[in-house]
Tab-separated table of C-alpha atoms in Angstrom:
chain	number	residue	atom	x	y	z
A	1	MET	CA	1.595	-7.372	-3.082
A	2	SER	CA	2.560	-7.709	0.322
A	3	THR	CA	6.314	-6.237	-0.708
A	4	ALA	CA	4.883	-2.620	-1.332
A	5	MET	CA	6.970	-0.336	0.686
A	6	ASN	CA	4.125	1.913	1.471
A	7	PHE	CA	3.835	3.181	5.209
A	8	GLY	CA	0.379	2.381	6.687
A	9	SER	CA	-0.735	0.555	3.641
A	10	LYS	CA	-2.521	-2.472	4.488
A	11	THR	CA	-0.108	-5.580	4.251
A	12	PHE	CA	-1.349	-9.310	3.525
A	13	LYS	CA	-1.213	-11.594	7.178
A	14	PRO	CA	-0.841	-14.910	5.872
A	15	ARG	CA	-3.176	-17.359	8.127
A	16	PRO	CA	-2.112	-21.127	9.063
A	17	PRO	CA	-4.504	-23.667	7.395
A	18	ASP	CA	-7.509	-24.660	9.711
A	19	LYS	CA	-6.241	-28.483	9.592
A	20	GLY	CA	-2.887	-27.970	9.266
A	21	SER	CA	-0.466	-29.429	6.850
A	22	PHE	CA	-1.040	-32.059	4.265
A	23	PRO	CA	2.036	-34.726	4.220
A	24	LEU	CA	3.105	-35.330	1.140
A	25	ASP	CA	2.189	-38.169	-0.974
A	26	HIS	CA	5.397	-39.124	-1.516
A	27	PHE	CA	4.387	-42.661	-2.970
A	28	GLY	CA	1.700	-41.393	-5.465
A	29	GLU	CA	-1.172	-43.594	-3.278
A	30	CYS	CA	-3.668	-41.419	-4.345
A	31	LYS	CA	-2.449	-40.242	-7.854
A	32	ALA	CA	-5.046	-42.353	-9.713
A	33	PHE	CA	-7.824	-40.123	-7.740
A	34	LYS	CA	-6.203	-37.063	-8.704
A	35	GLU	CA	-5.998	-37.424	-12.298
A	36	LYS	CA	-9.729	-38.340	-12.096
A	37	PHE	CA	-10.393	-34.932	-10.612
A	38	MET	CA	-8.148	-33.248	-13.013
A	39	LYS	CA	-9.674	-34.838	-15.801
A	40	CYS	CA	-13.445	-34.180	-14.565
A	41	LEU	CA	-11.969	-30.289	-14.169
A	42	ARG	CA	-10.626	-30.089	-17.721
A	43	GLU	CA	-13.979	-31.694	-19.468
A	44	ASN	CA	-16.147	-29.188	-17.203
A	45	ASN	CA	-14.200	-26.092	-18.074
A	46	TYR	CA	-12.689	-26.107	-14.713
A	47	ASP	CA	-16.199	-25.577	-12.646
A	48	ASN	CA	-15.348	-26.833	-9.229
A	49	SER	CA	-18.950	-27.288	-8.535
A	50	MET	CA	-19.048	-30.131	-11.292
A	51	CYS	CA	-16.481	-31.972	-9.786
A	52	ARG	CA	-17.020	-32.313	-5.891
A	53	LEU	CA	-17.447	-36.068	-6.087
A	54	GLN	CA	-14.005	-36.592	-7.175
A	55	SER	CA	-12.533	-34.056	-5.072
A	56	LYS	CA	-14.467	-35.936	-2.045
A	57	ASP	CA	-12.958	-39.471	-3.715
A	58	TYR	CA	-9.401	-37.744	-3.542
A	59	LEU	CA	-9.974	-36.553	0.021
A	60	GLU	CA	-11.337	-40.235	1.318
A	61	CYS	CA	-8.331	-41.858	-0.461
A	62	ARG	CA	-5.877	-39.709	1.566
A	63	MET	CA	-7.398	-40.319	4.711
A	64	ASP	CA	-7.505	-44.360	4.098
A	65	HIS	CA	-3.886	-44.123	3.404
A	66	GLN	CA	-2.992	-42.088	6.606
A	67	LEU	CA	-2.445	-38.640	4.383
A	68	MET	CA	-4.875	-36.827	5.941
A	69	THR	CA	-6.657	-37.115	9.270
A	70	LYS	CA	-9.931	-39.014	9.406
A	71	GLU	CA	-12.747	-36.431	9.556
A	72	PRO	CA	-16.612	-36.656	8.867
A	73	LEU	CA	-17.205	-35.469	5.546
A	74	GLU	CA	-19.556	-33.054	6.578
A	75	LYS	CA	-16.704	-31.130	8.109
A	76	LEU	CA	-14.782	-30.713	5.157
A	77	GLY	CA	-17.935	-28.958	3.454
A	78	PHE	CA	-19.335	-32.330	1.670
A	79	LYS	CA	-22.837	-32.291	3.574
A	80	ASP	CA	-24.849	-32.554	0.487
A	81	LEU	CA	-22.701	-35.225	-1.032
A	82	MET	CA	-23.301	-37.538	2.020
A	83	ASP	CA	-24.844	-40.882	1.894
A	84	PRO	CA	-27.947	-39.846	0.363
A	85	PRO	CA	-30.958	-42.357	0.330
A	86	PRO	CA	-30.374	-44.877	-2.439
A	87	SER	CA	-33.123	-43.843	-4.785
A	88	GLN	CA	-31.747	-40.032	-4.730
A	89	ALA	CA	-28.180	-41.062	-5.263
A	90	GLY	CA	-28.038	-39.974	-8.772
A	91	LYS	CA	-29.581	-36.554	-8.334
A	92	ASP	CA	-27.305	-35.564	-5.066
A	93	ASN	CA	-24.302	-35.615	-7.572
A	94	LYS	CA	-24.865	-32.281	-8.609
A	95	ALA	CA	-23.959	-29.839	-5.842
B	1	MET	CA	23.080	51.014	3.851
B	2	LEU	CA	23.062	50.747	7.416
B	3	LEU	CA	20.890	53.739	8.228
B	4	PRO	CA	17.587	52.336	7.318
B	5	LEU	CA	18.210	49.020	9.384
B	6	LEU	CA	19.226	51.005	12.422
B	7	LEU	CA	15.955	53.057	12.001
B	8	ARG	CA	13.732	50.499	11.421
B	9	PRO	CA	12.906	49.469	15.464
B	10	PRO	CA	13.571	46.530	16.545
B	11	LEU	CA	10.229	44.656	18.174
B	12	CYS	CA	11.682	43.872	21.701
B	13	LEU	CA	13.294	46.963	22.388
B	14	PRO	CA	11.497	49.914	21.745
B	15	GLN	CA	13.444	52.145	24.038
B	16	ALA	CA	16.737	51.204	22.599
B	17	SER	CA	14.996	51.937	19.222
B	18	ALA	CA	14.343	55.240	20.540
B	19	VAL	CA	17.785	55.957	21.420
B	20	LEU	CA	19.317	55.034	18.155
B	21	THR	CA	17.050	57.021	16.289
B	22	ARG	CA	17.685	60.058	18.098
B	23	CYS	CA	21.710	59.523	17.770
B	24	VAL	CA	21.292	59.160	13.992
B	25	ARG	CA	19.217	62.223	13.486
B	26	MET	CA	22.046	64.155	15.764
B	27	LEU	CA	24.499	62.774	13.787
B	28	ARG	CA	22.581	63.893	10.699
B	29	CYS	CA	21.638	67.359	11.933
B	30	GLY	CA	25.648	68.115	12.773
B	31	ALA	CA	24.985	68.299	16.407
B	32	PRO	CA	25.081	71.607	17.522
B	33	ARG	CA	25.583	70.582	21.429
B	34	GLY	CA	28.739	68.092	21.925
B	35	LEU	CA	28.291	64.465	21.947
B	36	HIS	CA	29.396	63.919	25.409
B	37	SER	CA	26.532	66.076	26.681
B	38	GLN	CA	23.803	64.263	24.692
B	39	ALA	CA	25.275	60.926	26.064
B	40	LYS	CA	24.803	62.465	29.565
B	41	ASN	CA	21.184	62.840	28.512
B	42	PHE	CA	20.770	59.586	27.392
B	43	LEU	CA	22.245	58.279	30.389
B	44	TRP	CA	19.760	60.078	32.696
B	45	GLN	CA	16.951	58.559	30.983
B	46	TRP	CA	18.254	54.819	31.759
B	47	ARG	CA	19.439	55.603	35.566
B	48	PRO	CA	15.872	56.816	37.143
B	49	GLN	CA	14.783	53.434	35.694
B	50	ARG	CA	17.005	51.320	37.516
B	51	HIS	CA	16.507	53.112	40.829
B	52	GLN	CA	12.818	52.529	40.288
B	53	ALA	CA	13.293	49.006	40.017
B	54	ARG	CA	15.143	48.567	43.264
B	55	GLY	CA	12.227	50.377	44.837
B	56	ARG	CA	9.974	48.268	44.022
B	57	SER	CA	11.841	45.046	44.797
B	58	ARG	CA	9.970	44.259	47.972
B	59	LYS	CA	6.716	44.324	46.219
B	60	THR	CA	7.478	42.273	43.664
B	61	GLN	CA	9.003	39.460	45.570
B	62	SER	CA	5.813	38.265	46.610
B	63	GLN	CA	4.805	38.616	42.932
B	64	GLU	CA	7.598	36.446	42.146
B	65	GLU	CA	6.804	34.078	44.661
B	66	GLU	CA	3.429	33.781	43.119
B	67	TRP	CA	4.844	33.533	39.762
B	68	ARG	CA	6.709	30.623	40.982
B	69	ASN	CA	4.083	28.799	42.581
B	70	ARG	CA	2.308	29.113	39.237
B	71	ASN	CA	5.191	28.070	37.063
B	72	LYS	CA	5.570	24.894	39.161
B	73	THR	CA	1.972	23.835	39.037
B	74	ALA	CA	1.854	24.319	35.393
B	75	LEU	CA	5.322	22.483	34.886
B	76	THR	CA	3.853	19.781	36.785
B	77	TYR	CA	0.527	19.603	34.624
B	78	ILE	CA	2.914	19.783	31.686
B	79	ALA	CA	4.630	16.668	32.905
B	80	ALA	CA	1.740	14.634	33.724
B	81	ALA	CA	0.212	15.517	30.020
B	82	GLY	CA	3.729	14.477	28.741
B	83	VAL	CA	3.695	11.189	30.752
B	84	GLY	CA	0.069	10.378	29.816
B	85	MET	CA	1.010	10.803	26.428
B	86	ILE	CA	3.536	8.435	26.576
B	87	GLY	CA	1.496	6.019	28.308
B	88	LEU	CA	-1.603	6.365	25.613
B	89	ALA	CA	1.242	5.754	23.067
B	90	TYR	CA	2.138	2.352	24.642
B	91	ALA	CA	-1.344	1.472	25.238
B	92	ALA	CA	-2.170	2.372	21.620
B	93	VAL	CA	-0.895	-0.865	20.254
B	94	PRO	CA	-3.107	-3.391	21.901
B	95	LEU	CA	-5.774	-1.113	21.733
B	96	TYR	CA	-5.782	-0.531	18.107
B	97	ARG	CA	-5.477	-4.356	17.512
B	98	LEU	CA	-8.720	-5.167	19.211
B	99	TYR	CA	-10.086	-2.072	17.089
B	100	CYS	CA	-9.378	-3.902	13.785
B	101	GLN	CA	-10.301	-7.374	15.113
B	102	ALA	CA	-13.876	-6.185	15.948
B	103	THR	CA	-14.238	-3.894	13.107
B	104	GLY	CA	-12.415	-6.305	10.532
B	105	LEU	CA	-10.256	-3.034	8.955
B	106	GLY	CA	-6.846	-3.869	7.684
B	107	GLY	CA	-7.390	-7.638	6.277
B	108	THR	CA	-7.207	-9.319	9.820
B	109	ALA	CA	-9.234	-12.320	10.223
B	110	VAL	CA	-12.542	-11.449	11.961
B	111	ALA	CA	-13.114	-13.783	14.553
B	112	GLY	CA	-15.692	-16.543	14.458
B	113	HIS	CA	-13.567	-18.812	11.865
B	114	ASP	CA	-13.913	-21.845	13.091
B	115	THR	CA	-14.715	-25.414	11.563
B	116	GLU	CA	-18.311	-25.491	12.678
B	117	GLN	CA	-18.685	-23.020	9.725
B	118	VAL	CA	-17.514	-25.495	7.374
B	119	ALA	CA	-19.992	-27.773	7.829
B	120	MET	CA	-22.803	-25.388	8.432
B	121	MET	CA	-22.076	-22.793	5.315
B	122	THR	CA	-24.429	-23.163	2.127
B	123	PRO	CA	-22.968	-22.317	-1.226
B	124	VAL	CA	-24.080	-19.115	-2.753
B	125	LYS	CA	-24.406	-20.263	-6.610
B	126	GLU	CA	-25.101	-16.958	-8.044
B	127	ARG	CA	-21.750	-15.787	-7.404
B	128	VAL	CA	-19.016	-17.528	-9.263
B	129	ILE	CA	-15.428	-16.513	-8.697
B	130	LYS	CA	-12.580	-17.474	-10.734
B	131	VAL	CA	-9.503	-18.405	-8.527
B	132	THR	CA	-6.050	-18.535	-10.617
B	133	PHE	CA	-3.158	-20.013	-9.338
B	134	ASN	CA	0.469	-18.799	-9.398
B	135	ALA	CA	3.445	-20.445	-8.307
B	136	ASP	CA	6.944	-19.023	-7.380
B	137	THR	CA	9.929	-20.253	-6.148
B	138	HIS	CA	12.790	-18.373	-4.409
B	139	ALA	CA	15.824	-17.868	-6.732
B	140	SER	CA	17.931	-20.227	-5.164
B	141	MET	CA	15.427	-23.021	-4.828
B	142	GLN	CA	16.059	-25.327	-7.378
B	143	TRP	CA	12.598	-27.181	-7.310
B	144	ASN	CA	10.343	-27.095	-10.097
B	145	PHE	CA	7.114	-25.809	-8.935
B	146	ARG	CA	3.846	-25.312	-10.634
B	147	PRO	CA	0.325	-25.040	-10.573
B	148	GLN	CA	-1.699	-27.941	-12.202
B	149	GLN	CA	-4.590	-25.901	-13.134
B	150	THR	CA	-4.450	-22.339	-14.341
B	151	GLU	CA	-7.696	-21.396	-12.922
B	152	ILE	CA	-10.927	-23.284	-11.202
B	153	PHE	CA	-14.348	-21.580	-10.693
B	154	VAL	CA	-16.108	-21.858	-7.279
B	155	VAL	CA	-18.746	-19.924	-5.480
B	156	PRO	CA	-18.423	-18.923	-2.072
B	157	GLY	CA	-19.705	-21.406	0.659
B	158	GLU	CA	-18.379	-24.219	-1.301
B	159	THR	CA	-14.776	-26.171	-0.666
B	160	ALA	CA	-12.530	-26.701	-3.532
B	161	LEU	CA	-9.467	-28.702	-4.397
B	162	ALA	CA	-6.458	-27.597	-6.108
B	163	PHE	CA	-3.053	-28.749	-6.718
B	164	TYR	CA	-0.013	-28.068	-7.387
B	165	ARG	CA	3.214	-30.056	-8.587
B	166	ALA	CA	6.752	-29.570	-7.538
B	167	LYS	CA	9.886	-31.947	-8.739
B	168	ASN	CA	13.412	-32.169	-7.441
B	169	PRO	CA	15.573	-32.352	-10.045
B	170	THR	CA	18.654	-32.410	-8.391
B	171	ASP	CA	20.663	-35.002	-6.623
B	172	LYS	CA	20.216	-34.439	-3.419
B	173	PRO	CA	17.080	-34.009	-0.958
B	174	ILE	CA	15.771	-30.537	-0.539
B	175	ILE	CA	13.469	-29.345	2.073
B	176	GLY	CA	11.192	-26.530	1.151
B	177	ILE	CA	8.809	-24.608	2.809
B	178	SER	CA	6.122	-22.055	1.566
B	179	THR	CA	4.248	-19.320	2.341
B	180	TYR	CA	0.941	-17.724	0.484
B	181	ASN	CA	-0.457	-14.715	-1.163
B	182	VAL	CA	-4.394	-13.962	-1.941
B	183	VAL	CA	-4.739	-10.786	-4.113
B	184	PRO	CA	-7.026	-8.654	-3.835
B	185	PHE	CA	-5.971	-7.940	-0.011
B	186	ASP	CA	-9.510	-7.191	1.243
B	187	ALA	CA	-10.401	-10.820	-0.395
B	188	GLY	CA	-7.766	-12.474	1.664
B	189	GLN	CA	-9.871	-12.209	4.463
B	190	TYR	CA	-12.560	-14.474	3.219
B	191	PHE	CA	-9.987	-17.128	1.390
B	192	ASN	CA	-9.606	-19.882	4.183
B	193	LYS	CA	-7.560	-22.859	3.702
B	194	ILE	CA	-8.522	-26.047	5.261
B	195	GLN	CA	-5.683	-27.721	4.276
B	196	CYS	CA	-2.631	-27.171	2.198
B	197	PHE	CA	1.020	-27.453	2.132
B	198	CYS	CA	2.394	-24.158	3.427
B	199	PHE	CA	4.369	-23.143	6.645
B	200	GLU	CA	5.564	-26.402	7.068
B	201	GLU	CA	8.751	-28.149	5.880
B	202	GLN	CA	8.268	-30.515	2.900
B	203	ARG	CA	10.595	-32.647	1.700
B	204	LEU	CA	11.658	-34.168	-1.675
B	205	ASN	CA	13.968	-36.759	-2.235
B	206	PRO	CA	16.331	-36.719	-5.358
B	207	HIS	CA	14.314	-36.914	-8.608
B	208	GLU	CA	11.017	-37.055	-6.937
B	209	GLU	CA	7.774	-35.428	-8.161
B	210	VAL	CA	4.518	-35.114	-5.718
B	211	ASP	CA	1.256	-33.460	-6.156
B	212	MET	CA	0.676	-30.955	-3.445
B	213	PRO	CA	-3.186	-30.312	-2.827
B	214	VAL	CA	-4.822	-27.189	-1.626
B	215	PHE	CA	-7.931	-27.439	-0.126
B	216	PHE	CA	-10.249	-24.281	0.487
B	217	TYR	CA	-13.177	-22.214	0.974
B	218	ILE	CA	-14.653	-18.733	0.164
B	219	ASP	CA	-16.500	-17.665	3.255
B	220	PRO	CA	-20.113	-17.052	2.054
B	221	GLU	CA	-19.785	-13.622	3.672
B	222	PHE	CA	-17.945	-12.664	0.546
B	223	ASP	CA	-21.461	-12.036	-0.979
B	224	ASN	CA	-22.421	-9.743	1.439
B	225	ASP	CA	-19.489	-7.664	1.643
B	226	PRO	CA	-19.995	-4.210	-0.482
B	227	ARG	CA	-16.386	-3.899	-1.057
B	228	MET	CA	-16.262	-7.403	-2.752
B	229	ALA	CA	-18.885	-6.516	-5.011
B	230	ARG	CA	-16.683	-6.045	-8.339
B	231	VAL	CA	-14.351	-8.759	-7.089
B	232	ASP	CA	-14.537	-11.695	-9.580
B	233	THR	CA	-10.796	-13.061	-9.557
B	234	ILE	CA	-8.874	-14.019	-6.723
B	235	THR	CA	-5.307	-15.055	-7.453
B	236	LEU	CA	-3.798	-17.503	-4.773
B	237	SER	CA	0.135	-17.328	-4.864
B	238	TYR	CA	2.338	-19.912	-3.569
B	239	THR	CA	6.378	-19.277	-2.831
B	240	PHE	CA	8.601	-21.949	-2.143
B	241	PHE	CA	11.846	-20.989	-0.286
B	242	GLU	CA	14.393	-23.501	0.513
B	243	ALA	CA	14.591	-24.496	4.551
B	244	LYS	CA	17.502	-25.207	6.434
B	245	GLU	CA	17.894	-28.180	8.800
B	246	GLY	CA	15.672	-27.351	11.897
B	247	GLN	CA	14.429	-24.277	11.067
B	248	LYS	CA	11.176	-23.301	11.520
B	249	LEU	CA	9.082	-20.440	9.742
B	250	PRO	CA	7.223	-18.270	12.522
B	251	LEU	CA	4.030	-18.414	12.297
B	252	PRO	CA	2.233	-14.856	12.010
B	253	GLY	CA	1.750	-14.216	15.462
B	254	TYR	CA	-0.937	-11.907	15.287
B	255	SER	CA	-3.621	-13.733	13.298
B	256	TYR	CA	-3.962	-16.057	16.253
B	257	SER	CA	-5.510	-13.455	18.654
């Protein structure tokens, strides 16, 4: 770990997050979305790719309640989940 | 016992050793001549050399001057080299840092790590990586801090969300501040957090429980790195410390440059 006392060994350098820190959700406003996301993870054997829609919903909730700075979702890596044409809505859910 | 020591000629003084050996031989043979006369003989051997030295003194004066000059130039060269080395030692620090950034050695953040990349990157679907989560608190920190999922399967190039939960079981508000660690080290440079709860003070009121999300992704370059070919598991470990009022954790300075 980073406390290894070897001289000259590589040490881990933590980096600050790109967009800073999440403010704490003291009132549990987005708890429901979080529960949906966790449920999805448990059902899909903790595979993140299957639950991207739920994670997108959670982040959107945060943005709506001022718990996160508003950003276009493409910048958060949800380009493939964005506003597909209505006919393809069902097919594009699987990222 | 001492005789062999005396007989062994010392390397720097061959003349002295010659005198000594002769002395010893004399003592052994039982000296038909007196010691006094022997001593006179030896002294005569020493004296002429001294006379010769005085005769040559004028000639060697210019030689000595030349030697002094040569010594001076040699000394100045050596001094310059010494100063040069000290300067190099000081210059090595930023140079090494530049070198590390250029080659990406030692886990330093490779430049070109920006938000545009998040929008543009495509997930590498074939490479599934398991990310395990670990939560720790400092000994004096009274929060209950644990991850809400033990592991999650992600692919490089895809953003992922994970949750930790923290509860303050005490009757007074506690401010915590956290830092993280990624194992294996080399994978740490590919592990990018878009947003998390670290490095800033987080205040929990008495008996309050919150969910703490971490939004991250693994750089798609991860798949192209030969050193990462056998890495299938990455462990993200957070540790919470108690923060004193108004104290700020110094952000790691080198990682900004």
